[in-house]
Short mmCIF file of C-alpha atoms and ligand atoms in Angstrom, two decimals:
data_model
loop_
_atom_site.label_atom_id
_atom_site.label_comp_id
_atom_site.label_asym_id
_atom_site.label_seq_id
_atom_site.Cartn_x
_atom_site.Cartn_y
_atom_site.Cartn_z
CA MET A 687 -3.16 -17.71 71.13
CA THR A 688 -5.13 -20.07 69.22
CA GLY A 689 -8.55 -19.28 67.42
CA ARG A 690 -10.02 -16.26 66.95
CA VAL A 691 -8.92 -12.79 68.21
CA GLY A 692 -11.56 -11.09 70.26
CA ILE A 693 -12.37 -7.29 69.79
CA GLY A 694 -13.58 -4.75 72.34
CA MET A 695 -14.93 -1.82 70.95
CA LEU A 696 -15.01 1.41 73.15
CA GLY A 697 -17.48 3.65 71.15
CA CYS A 698 -19.52 3.03 68.31
CA GLY A 699 -20.16 6.53 66.68
CA THR A 700 -19.18 7.78 63.35
CA VAL A 701 -16.05 6.07 63.11
CA GLY A 702 -17.19 3.02 65.35
CA THR A 703 -19.88 2.18 62.86
CA ALA A 704 -17.87 2.49 59.90
CA VAL A 705 -15.16 0.25 61.37
CA LEU A 706 -17.81 -2.48 62.13
CA ARG A 707 -19.02 -1.84 58.49
CA LEU A 708 -15.42 -2.42 57.12
CA LEU A 709 -15.04 -5.46 59.39
CA ASP A 710 -18.29 -6.97 58.11
CA GLU A 711 -17.64 -6.33 54.22
CA HIS A 712 -13.97 -7.28 54.05
CA GLY A 713 -13.91 -10.10 56.45
CA GLU A 714 -12.10 -12.22 54.27
CA ASP A 715 -9.37 -10.16 53.44
CA VAL A 716 -9.11 -9.25 57.11
CA LEU A 717 -8.93 -12.91 58.04
CA ARG A 718 -6.10 -13.40 55.51
CA ARG A 719 -3.99 -10.50 56.64
CA ALA A 720 -4.48 -11.04 60.33
CA GLY A 721 -3.65 -14.59 60.26
CA ARG A 722 -6.90 -15.42 62.52
CA PRO A 723 -10.64 -14.61 62.42
CA LEU A 724 -11.51 -11.22 64.24
CA GLU A 725 -14.76 -11.28 66.13
CA VAL A 726 -16.12 -8.22 68.03
CA ILE A 727 -17.16 -9.45 71.03
CA ARG A 728 -18.49 -6.37 73.13
CA VAL A 729 -18.84 -2.82 72.30
CA ALA A 730 -19.53 0.10 74.75
CA VAL A 731 -21.84 3.09 74.05
CA ARG A 732 -23.28 5.74 75.94
CA ASP A 733 -26.82 5.36 74.98
CA LEU A 734 -28.06 1.66 74.53
CA SER A 735 -31.44 2.70 72.93
CA LEU A 736 -30.08 3.90 69.94
CA ASP A 737 -30.19 1.82 66.83
CA ARG A 738 -26.83 1.68 65.04
CA ASP A 739 -27.71 -0.03 61.63
CA VAL A 740 -24.68 -2.46 62.14
CA ALA A 741 -24.42 -6.06 62.04
CA LEU A 742 -24.12 -6.97 65.62
CA ARG A 743 -26.38 -8.38 67.94
CA VAL A 744 -27.68 -6.14 70.83
CA GLU A 745 -26.48 -8.48 73.61
CA ARG A 746 -22.88 -7.56 72.47
CA PHE A 747 -23.56 -3.93 73.43
CA THR A 748 -23.10 -2.53 77.09
CA ASP A 749 -22.78 1.07 78.45
CA ASP A 750 -19.82 0.10 80.67
CA PRO A 751 -16.17 0.61 78.99
CA PHE A 752 -14.56 -1.20 81.62
CA GLU A 753 -16.62 -4.29 81.32
CA VAL A 754 -15.47 -4.29 77.63
CA VAL A 755 -11.80 -3.98 78.74
CA THR A 756 -11.93 -6.59 81.41
CA SER A 757 -13.84 -9.13 79.30
CA GLU A 758 -11.45 -12.53 79.19
CA ASP A 759 -12.62 -12.93 75.53
CA VAL A 760 -11.26 -9.47 74.48
CA HIS A 761 -7.80 -9.22 73.24
CA VAL A 762 -7.74 -6.22 71.52
CA VAL A 763 -9.43 -2.84 72.59
CA VAL A 764 -10.39 -0.40 69.96
CA GLU A 765 -10.96 2.84 71.58
CA LEU A 766 -13.10 5.31 69.53
CA MET A 767 -15.21 7.26 72.22
CA GLY A 768 -13.08 10.31 72.08
CA GLY A 769 -12.24 12.75 75.06
CA ILE A 770 -10.16 12.27 77.99
CA GLU A 771 -12.04 10.41 80.48
CA PRO A 772 -13.07 7.47 80.61
CA ALA A 773 -10.97 6.61 77.50
CA ARG A 774 -7.41 7.27 79.40
CA SER A 775 -8.53 4.98 82.34
CA ALA A 776 -9.99 2.41 79.95
CA ILE A 777 -6.86 2.15 77.69
CA LEU A 778 -4.60 2.30 80.79
CA GLU A 779 -6.53 -0.69 82.02
CA ALA A 780 -6.36 -2.87 78.95
CA LEU A 781 -2.74 -1.97 78.71
CA ARG A 782 -2.25 -3.03 82.23
CA LEU A 783 -3.80 -6.36 81.46
CA GLY A 784 -1.56 -6.68 78.61
CA LYS A 785 -4.19 -6.14 75.80
CA ARG A 786 -3.49 -4.60 72.48
CA VAL A 787 -5.03 -1.10 72.22
CA VAL A 788 -5.97 0.69 68.89
CA THR A 789 -7.20 4.43 69.25
CA ALA A 790 -8.15 7.31 66.99
CA ASN A 791 -7.87 9.66 69.99
CA LYS A 792 -5.68 12.35 69.22
CA GLU A 793 -6.70 14.71 72.18
CA LEU A 794 -5.86 11.80 74.65
CA LEU A 795 -2.41 11.07 72.93
CA ALA A 796 -1.32 14.63 72.82
CA THR A 797 -2.22 15.31 76.40
CA HIS A 798 -1.63 12.04 78.01
CA GLY A 799 0.75 10.37 75.24
CA PRO A 800 3.96 9.86 77.37
CA GLU A 801 1.92 8.13 80.30
CA LEU A 802 0.19 5.89 77.71
CA PHE A 803 3.31 4.93 75.82
CA GLU A 804 4.98 3.86 79.26
CA ALA A 805 2.01 1.86 79.89
CA ALA A 806 2.48 0.13 76.78
CA ALA A 807 5.95 -0.28 76.96
CA ALA A 808 5.43 -1.79 80.55
CA THR A 809 3.66 -4.85 79.30
CA GLY A 810 4.90 -4.93 75.57
CA ALA A 811 1.13 -4.73 75.03
CA GLY A 812 1.16 -2.32 71.90
CA LEU A 813 -0.65 1.02 71.41
CA HIS A 814 -1.64 1.82 67.73
CA PHE A 815 -3.01 5.01 66.65
CA GLU A 816 -2.68 5.63 62.93
CA ALA A 817 -6.08 7.00 62.96
CA ALA A 818 -5.41 9.91 65.44
CA VAL A 819 -3.45 12.13 62.90
CA ALA A 820 -4.92 12.86 59.46
CA GLY A 821 -7.79 10.35 59.42
CA GLY A 822 -7.03 8.02 56.45
CA ILE A 823 -3.77 9.00 55.44
CA PRO A 824 -0.96 6.51 56.39
CA LEU A 825 1.37 8.88 58.22
CA ILE A 826 2.50 7.53 61.75
CA ARG A 827 3.56 3.95 60.57
CA PRO A 828 5.67 5.40 57.84
CA LEU A 829 7.22 7.78 60.28
CA ILE A 830 7.73 5.00 62.92
CA GLU A 831 8.64 2.16 60.47
CA SER A 832 9.54 3.41 57.31
CA LEU A 833 11.82 6.38 58.05
CA PRO A 834 14.11 5.22 61.05
CA GLY A 835 16.89 5.59 58.50
CA GLU A 836 16.30 9.10 58.11
CA ARG A 837 16.80 12.15 60.71
CA LEU A 838 13.86 14.10 59.58
CA THR A 839 14.49 17.98 60.37
CA ARG A 840 11.05 19.35 59.28
CA LEU A 841 7.21 18.68 58.94
CA LEU A 842 5.12 21.20 57.31
CA GLY A 843 1.42 20.17 56.82
CA ILE A 844 -2.31 21.14 56.70
CA VAL A 845 -3.77 18.57 59.27
CA ASN A 846 -7.41 20.40 59.88
CA GLY A 847 -9.74 19.75 57.23
CA THR A 848 -12.34 22.31 58.79
CA THR A 849 -10.02 25.20 58.52
CA ASN A 850 -8.65 24.41 55.09
CA PHE A 851 -12.22 24.19 53.80
CA VAL A 852 -13.03 27.57 55.46
CA LEU A 853 -9.82 29.34 54.00
CA THR A 854 -10.49 27.84 50.68
CA ARG A 855 -14.07 29.10 50.27
CA MET A 856 -12.86 32.44 51.48
CA THR A 857 -10.08 32.31 48.95
CA GLU A 858 -11.94 30.87 45.89
CA ASP A 859 -15.50 32.24 46.25
CA GLY A 860 -14.60 35.48 48.28
CA SER A 861 -16.98 34.02 51.25
CA ALA A 862 -17.18 35.88 54.46
CA PHE A 863 -15.58 33.56 57.37
CA ASP A 864 -19.13 32.95 58.79
CA ASP A 865 -20.63 31.95 55.46
CA ALA A 866 -17.69 29.51 54.84
CA LEU A 867 -18.04 28.23 58.19
CA ALA A 868 -21.82 27.59 57.54
CA GLU A 869 -21.04 25.72 54.65
CA ALA A 870 -18.53 23.59 56.06
CA ARG A 871 -21.11 22.90 58.91
CA ARG A 872 -23.79 21.91 56.10
CA LEU A 873 -21.44 19.56 54.35
CA GLY A 874 -20.53 17.92 57.81
CA TYR A 875 -16.98 19.27 57.70
CA ALA A 876 -17.34 21.42 60.90
CA GLU A 877 -18.63 20.06 64.17
CA ARG A 878 -21.73 22.01 65.97
CA ASP A 879 -19.02 23.52 68.20
CA PRO A 880 -16.24 24.17 65.80
CA SER A 881 -13.70 26.02 68.42
CA ASP A 882 -11.50 23.16 68.87
CA ASP A 883 -10.69 23.34 65.07
CA LEU A 884 -10.97 27.08 64.59
CA ASP A 885 -8.77 27.93 67.73
CA GLY A 886 -6.11 25.32 66.46
CA PHE A 887 -6.52 23.04 69.32
CA ASP A 888 -7.07 19.91 66.85
CA ALA A 889 -4.19 20.84 64.69
CA ALA A 890 -1.89 21.49 67.76
CA ALA A 891 -2.89 17.89 68.91
CA LYS A 892 -1.80 16.57 65.78
CA CYS A 893 1.41 18.48 65.28
CA ALA A 894 2.59 17.11 68.75
CA ILE A 895 1.80 13.63 67.91
CA LEU A 896 3.60 13.98 64.45
CA ALA A 897 6.55 15.90 66.05
CA SER A 898 6.91 13.09 68.73
CA MET A 899 7.08 10.30 65.79
CA ALA A 900 9.11 12.44 63.40
CA PHE A 901 11.90 13.55 65.90
CA ASP A 902 11.88 10.58 68.18
CA THR A 903 10.67 12.53 71.14
CA ARG A 904 7.80 13.40 73.37
CA VAL A 905 6.08 16.55 72.55
CA VAL A 906 2.77 17.44 74.20
CA LEU A 907 0.23 19.95 73.33
CA GLU A 908 1.31 22.46 75.61
CA ASP A 909 4.69 22.51 73.65
CA VAL A 910 2.97 23.66 70.39
CA TYR A 911 2.38 27.30 69.68
CA ARG A 912 -1.34 27.76 68.47
CA GLU A 913 -3.14 30.54 66.62
CA GLY A 914 -6.36 30.03 65.18
CA ILE A 915 -7.72 31.36 61.80
CA ALA A 916 -10.53 33.86 63.20
CA GLY A 917 -8.02 36.52 62.52
CA VAL A 918 -7.74 36.09 58.80
CA SER A 919 -9.44 38.90 57.20
CA PRO A 920 -10.67 38.90 53.47
CA GLU A 921 -8.32 41.67 52.80
CA ASP A 922 -5.41 39.33 53.77
CA ILE A 923 -6.66 36.64 51.20
CA GLU A 924 -6.85 39.14 48.75
CA PHE A 925 -3.23 40.76 49.25
CA ALA A 926 -1.95 37.21 49.32
CA ARG A 927 -3.48 36.64 46.10
CA ARG A 928 -2.14 39.70 44.46
CA LEU A 929 1.27 38.88 45.96
CA GLY A 930 1.20 35.18 44.68
CA TYR A 931 0.34 33.59 47.64
CA VAL A 932 -2.55 31.21 49.25
CA VAL A 933 -3.24 31.37 52.84
CA LYS A 934 -3.29 27.80 54.39
CA PRO A 935 -3.65 26.57 58.07
CA LEU A 936 -0.27 25.26 58.65
CA ALA A 937 1.20 23.02 61.25
CA VAL A 938 5.05 23.38 61.48
CA ALA A 939 7.66 21.15 63.25
CA GLU A 940 11.22 21.66 62.96
CA LEU A 941 14.29 20.05 64.65
CA GLU A 942 17.30 22.22 64.93
CA GLY A 943 19.94 22.11 67.17
CA GLY A 944 18.79 19.38 69.02
CA GLU A 945 15.62 21.55 69.79
CA VAL A 946 11.91 21.16 68.81
CA ALA A 947 10.05 24.09 67.72
CA ALA A 948 6.19 23.38 66.85
CA ARG A 949 3.30 25.62 65.86
CA VAL A 950 -0.03 25.77 64.24
CA HIS A 951 -1.07 29.32 62.58
CA PRO A 952 -2.51 30.30 59.28
CA ALA A 953 0.27 31.47 56.95
CA MET A 954 0.65 32.58 53.25
CA VAL A 955 2.35 29.78 51.03
CA PRO A 956 3.42 30.65 47.58
CA GLU A 957 0.75 29.72 45.00
CA ASP A 958 3.15 27.13 43.40
CA HIS A 959 3.86 25.42 46.53
CA PRO A 960 2.36 21.95 46.74
CA LEU A 961 0.49 22.67 49.72
CA ALA A 962 -1.42 25.63 48.13
CA ALA A 963 -3.19 22.97 45.89
CA VAL A 964 -4.42 21.12 48.98
CA ARG A 965 -8.24 22.47 48.72
CA GLU A 966 -11.23 22.09 50.74
CA ALA A 967 -11.11 19.59 53.49
CA PHE A 968 -8.06 17.68 52.20
CA ASN A 969 -5.13 17.30 54.40
CA ALA A 970 -1.33 16.88 53.51
CA VAL A 971 1.94 16.44 55.17
CA PHE A 972 5.46 17.23 54.00
CA VAL A 973 8.49 15.89 55.70
CA SER A 974 12.00 16.32 54.80
CA GLY A 975 15.49 15.22 55.75
CA PRO A 976 18.82 15.43 54.55
CA ASN A 977 18.96 12.09 52.84
CA VAL A 978 15.24 11.50 51.75
CA GLY A 979 14.79 14.79 50.40
CA GLU A 980 10.78 15.89 50.59
CA LEU A 981 7.94 13.44 51.09
CA MET A 982 4.41 14.51 50.64
CA PHE A 983 1.24 12.46 52.16
CA TYR A 984 -1.96 13.71 50.93
CA GLY A 985 -5.60 12.51 51.34
CA ARG A 986 -8.79 12.59 53.45
CA GLY A 987 -7.81 13.50 57.13
CA ALA A 988 -11.37 12.91 58.59
CA GLY A 989 -14.51 11.45 58.03
CA GLY A 990 -15.94 7.96 59.34
CA ALA A 991 -14.94 5.86 56.24
CA PRO A 992 -11.49 7.03 55.72
CA THR A 993 -10.53 7.14 59.36
CA ALA A 994 -11.97 3.42 59.62
CA VAL A 995 -9.52 2.31 57.06
CA ALA A 996 -6.49 3.36 59.44
CA VAL A 997 -8.32 1.88 62.45
CA VAL A 998 -8.78 -1.55 60.71
CA GLY A 999 -5.20 -1.41 59.57
CA ASP A 1000 -4.04 -0.91 63.29
CA LEU A 1001 -6.27 -3.61 64.26
CA VAL A 1002 -5.08 -6.20 61.68
CA THR A 1003 -1.53 -5.32 62.75
CA ALA A 1004 -2.54 -5.75 66.41
CA ALA A 1005 -4.34 -8.89 65.90
CA ARG A 1006 -1.58 -10.45 64.02
CA LEU A 1007 0.88 -9.47 66.65
CA ALA A 1008 -1.31 -10.70 69.43
CA ALA A 1009 -1.92 -14.00 67.61
CA GLU A 1010 1.91 -14.52 67.21
CA GLY A 1011 2.47 -13.42 71.01
CA ARG A 1012 4.88 -10.66 69.58
CA PRO A 1013 5.23 -7.42 71.29
CA GLY A 1014 3.98 -4.19 70.10
CA VAL A 1015 5.58 -1.47 67.92
CA ALA A 1016 8.17 0.77 69.58
CA PHE A 1017 7.26 4.30 70.10
CA PRO A 1018 9.29 7.42 70.30
CA SER A 1019 12.09 7.14 73.14
CA GLU A 1020 11.45 8.74 76.68
CA ARG A 1021 13.88 11.41 75.44
CA ARG A 1022 12.52 15.00 75.98
CA ARG A 1023 14.39 17.26 73.56
CA GLY A 1024 14.23 20.97 74.65
CA ILE A 1025 11.31 23.04 73.15
CA ARG A 1026 12.32 26.14 71.37
CA PRO A 1027 10.31 29.16 72.38
CA MET A 1028 8.33 30.99 69.76
CA GLU A 1029 10.61 34.06 70.19
CA ARG A 1030 13.77 32.10 68.67
CA MET A 1031 11.73 30.87 65.80
CA GLU A 1032 12.19 31.90 62.28
CA SER A 1033 9.75 32.62 59.28
CA GLN A 1034 9.36 35.14 56.77
CA TYR A 1035 6.40 37.70 57.51
CA TYR A 1036 3.65 39.68 55.75
CA LEU A 1037 2.51 42.83 57.41
CA LEU A 1038 -0.33 45.29 56.30
CA LEU A 1039 -0.33 48.60 57.66
CA ASP A 1040 -2.28 51.68 57.43
CA VAL A 1041 0.05 54.75 57.22
CA ALA A 1042 -0.06 58.48 56.69
CA ASP A 1043 0.20 59.16 52.96
CA ARG A 1044 3.05 61.73 52.89
CA PRO A 1045 6.77 62.12 52.31
CA GLY A 1046 9.07 60.28 54.64
CA VAL A 1047 6.77 57.68 55.98
CA LEU A 1048 8.71 55.03 54.12
CA ALA A 1049 11.89 55.76 55.82
CA GLN A 1050 10.39 55.75 59.13
CA VAL A 1051 8.88 52.28 58.78
CA ALA A 1052 11.97 51.03 57.37
CA GLY A 1053 13.82 52.31 60.26
CA ALA A 1054 11.85 50.16 62.58
CA PHE A 1055 12.67 47.02 60.66
CA GLY A 1056 16.38 47.98 60.26
CA LYS A 1057 16.72 48.46 64.21
CA HIS A 1058 15.75 44.95 64.80
CA ARG A 1059 17.71 43.58 61.92
CA VAL A 1060 14.65 42.51 60.00
CA SER A 1061 15.20 42.63 56.45
CA ILE A 1062 12.51 43.75 53.91
CA ARG A 1063 12.05 41.77 50.74
CA SER A 1064 9.38 43.69 48.94
CA VAL A 1065 6.92 46.71 49.49
CA TRP A 1066 3.59 47.30 47.98
CA GLN A 1067 1.78 50.79 48.38
CA GLU A 1068 -1.90 51.64 47.93
CA GLY A 1069 -2.87 55.28 48.25
CA ARG A 1070 -6.17 55.80 49.95
CA GLY A 1071 -6.94 59.36 50.37
CA ASP A 1072 -4.59 61.02 53.15
CA GLU A 1073 -3.76 57.62 54.29
CA ALA A 1074 -2.02 54.59 52.14
CA LEU A 1075 -1.76 50.92 52.59
CA LEU A 1076 1.55 49.53 52.92
CA VAL A 1077 2.20 45.74 52.35
CA LEU A 1078 5.51 44.31 53.13
CA ILE A 1079 7.05 40.97 53.06
CA THR A 1080 10.22 40.21 55.02
CA HIS A 1081 13.19 37.93 54.39
CA ARG A 1082 13.41 35.01 56.85
CA ALA A 1083 13.47 36.70 60.58
CA ASN A 1084 13.59 35.90 64.19
CA GLU A 1085 10.10 36.11 65.60
CA GLY A 1086 11.12 38.10 68.65
CA ASP A 1087 12.71 40.53 66.30
CA LEU A 1088 9.66 40.80 64.32
CA ARG A 1089 7.69 41.21 67.71
CA ARG A 1090 9.76 44.09 68.65
CA THR A 1091 9.50 45.66 65.13
CA VAL A 1092 5.66 45.61 65.27
CA GLU A 1093 5.90 47.25 68.71
CA ASP A 1094 8.03 50.00 67.26
CA LEU A 1095 5.70 50.25 64.19
CA ARG A 1096 2.82 50.73 66.49
CA SER A 1097 4.54 53.78 68.32
CA LEU A 1098 5.27 55.76 65.20
CA ASP A 1099 3.13 58.65 64.26
CA VAL A 1100 2.98 57.76 60.64
CA VAL A 1101 1.75 54.37 61.49
CA VAL A 1102 -2.17 54.66 61.95
CA GLU A 1103 -2.56 50.94 62.27
CA VAL A 1104 -0.81 47.55 62.08
CA ARG A 1105 -3.86 45.75 60.56
CA SER A 1106 -2.37 42.31 60.04
CA VAL A 1107 0.67 40.35 60.55
CA MET A 1108 0.99 36.79 59.08
CA ARG A 1109 3.89 34.19 58.58
CA VAL A 1110 4.92 33.25 55.14
CA GLU A 1111 6.04 29.52 54.75
CA GLY A 1112 7.50 27.69 51.98
CA GLU A 1113 9.50 30.14 50.33
CA GLU A 1114 13.00 30.66 51.33
N1 NAP B 1075 -15.03 11.65 62.87
C1 NAP B 1075 -13.90 11.66 62.17
O1 NAP B 1075 -13.83 12.08 60.91
C2 NAP B 1075 -12.44 11.38 63.10
C3 NAP B 1075 -11.33 11.45 62.35
C4 NAP B 1075 -9.99 11.31 63.10
C5 NAP B 1075 -10.34 10.64 64.27
N2 NAP B 1075 -11.46 10.72 65.11
C6 NAP B 1075 -11.50 10.28 66.50
O2 NAP B 1075 -12.11 9.02 66.57
C7 NAP B 1075 -12.74 9.07 67.85
C8 NAP B 1075 -14.27 8.83 67.86
O3 NAP B 1075 -15.00 9.94 67.12
P1 NAP B 1075 -16.33 9.74 66.45
O4 NAP B 1075 -16.52 11.05 65.47
O5 NAP B 1075 -16.67 8.34 66.00
O6 NAP B 1075 -17.15 10.29 67.57
P2 NAP B 1075 -18.99 10.06 67.89
O7 NAP B 1075 -19.37 9.91 66.68
O8 NAP B 1075 -19.08 11.27 68.90
O9 NAP B 1075 -18.71 8.67 68.56
C9 NAP B 1075 -18.41 8.50 69.85
C10 NAP B 1075 -18.77 7.18 70.40
O10 NAP B 1075 -18.53 6.78 71.63
C11 NAP B 1075 -19.26 6.44 72.69
N3 NAP B 1075 -19.25 6.97 73.99
C12 NAP B 1075 -18.74 8.38 74.24
N4 NAP B 1075 -18.39 8.57 75.55
C13 NAP B 1075 -18.95 7.36 76.23
C14 NAP B 1075 -18.66 6.71 77.49
N5 NAP B 1075 -18.54 7.35 78.55
N6 NAP B 1075 -19.09 5.22 77.31
C15 NAP B 1075 -19.37 4.47 76.64
N7 NAP B 1075 -19.56 5.23 75.31
C16 NAP B 1075 -19.11 6.42 75.01
C17 NAP B 1075 -20.63 7.35 72.00
O11 NAP B 1075 -21.84 6.39 72.43
P3 NAP B 1075 -23.43 7.03 71.78
O12 NAP B 1075 -23.29 6.60 70.34
O13 NAP B 1075 -24.30 6.20 72.54
O14 NAP B 1075 -23.44 8.66 72.03
C18 NAP B 1075 -20.38 7.03 70.48
O15 NAP B 1075 -20.96 5.61 70.16
C19 NAP B 1075 -12.37 10.29 68.59
O16 NAP B 1075 -11.21 10.48 69.38
C20 NAP B 1075 -12.17 11.48 67.40
O17 NAP B 1075 -11.10 12.48 67.71
C21 NAP B 1075 -12.57 11.11 64.47
#
């Protein structure tokens, strides 16, 4: 290829407009690093009548994503529409035509990643997606390009800013869940419909992508166990504080015995753990392996400007590779490692029980734990009239054993209610 690299953009919303602004403001740096001038040739949007406040002539806009993809002058396609269709078909068409693709679409990658990777590999076109996970934090490229010398075994992170913000407000101000969520909305950290974030779908999609990159395999959304944060009560947060923990929305992925275990759920982490200091809408990811030890990536996981920085980084790489006629970066192999079912995963656990306040209760409760080989690490009791609150933290235990213990506890006369069960991570 000679001359400029033609860019076709699909979507010009929060991230798309920020990308156009960065390209405009940093044109010379981008030119130097890409080795060729980049020119945005076509941009697809849904509503052509909207004023987008970007330095691009209106004739460049269209409402047909496929017109952008098939335009001869477009060499690199940047997909920033979100959702599955038409994003999936447009990306597949671009890859089929041998065009490089940059996308920030975690939902699409987590559900159709293998299909897209195969299409990219078939033509050597290249698919770049740094912005799809943790916005402005460089994470995908280090996992793919900097760490092939390591066999990573664990990834522990906070990858959703909305839920981290809500739990931070509940922890630091004692806010009720709804008030914390309303504040997140006011500050632009939560969507009008925040269910994707609160129910853990957003974090699970990112966890699937990260686990695929970290363990060189193909993990999809359904492989990731998922729990949202709606069940976290102010009481859990208060007990966490008293016991020296902080409640965080975690994504955990592990490789053990050739199997991948991936899950997202709220969990208690020790207050001196680095993830406890990741507050508000910030994200952080810890990866570890036997040689490199622990690495932590920290920063703004969302927002138009940080995400646009990641998109422009990919765009420069894609444009350089296109200009040099080189194939795109390699992805996780086609290998599908086994997925470890939740029943066989291990964690520590916090349990909050309402029990009768009379002699012999502790022995019966301890008996249920002992029967299923779940070892209790600490117990804390608070009398409340005829009843008492019992807070227990276990040693590391098998999830299946813990679930059976909880079933047995529920059947005990002395246990009025199992009020809460939460995993504890980052300690043993
Ligand atoms: N926002 C963030 O902080 C963030 C962070 C990381 C990753 N991402 C990802 O980045 C992507 C874009 O997010 P965003 O926040 O920029 O979304 P957004 O503000 O909703 O923008 C989406 C853009 O796509 C256009 N669009 C949607 N469907 C279309 C269709 N069928 N045909 C043509 N154009 C269409 C929209 O057109 P109109 O403007 O006419 O409606 C809009 O310009 C998503 O995959 C998201 O998950 C976002």
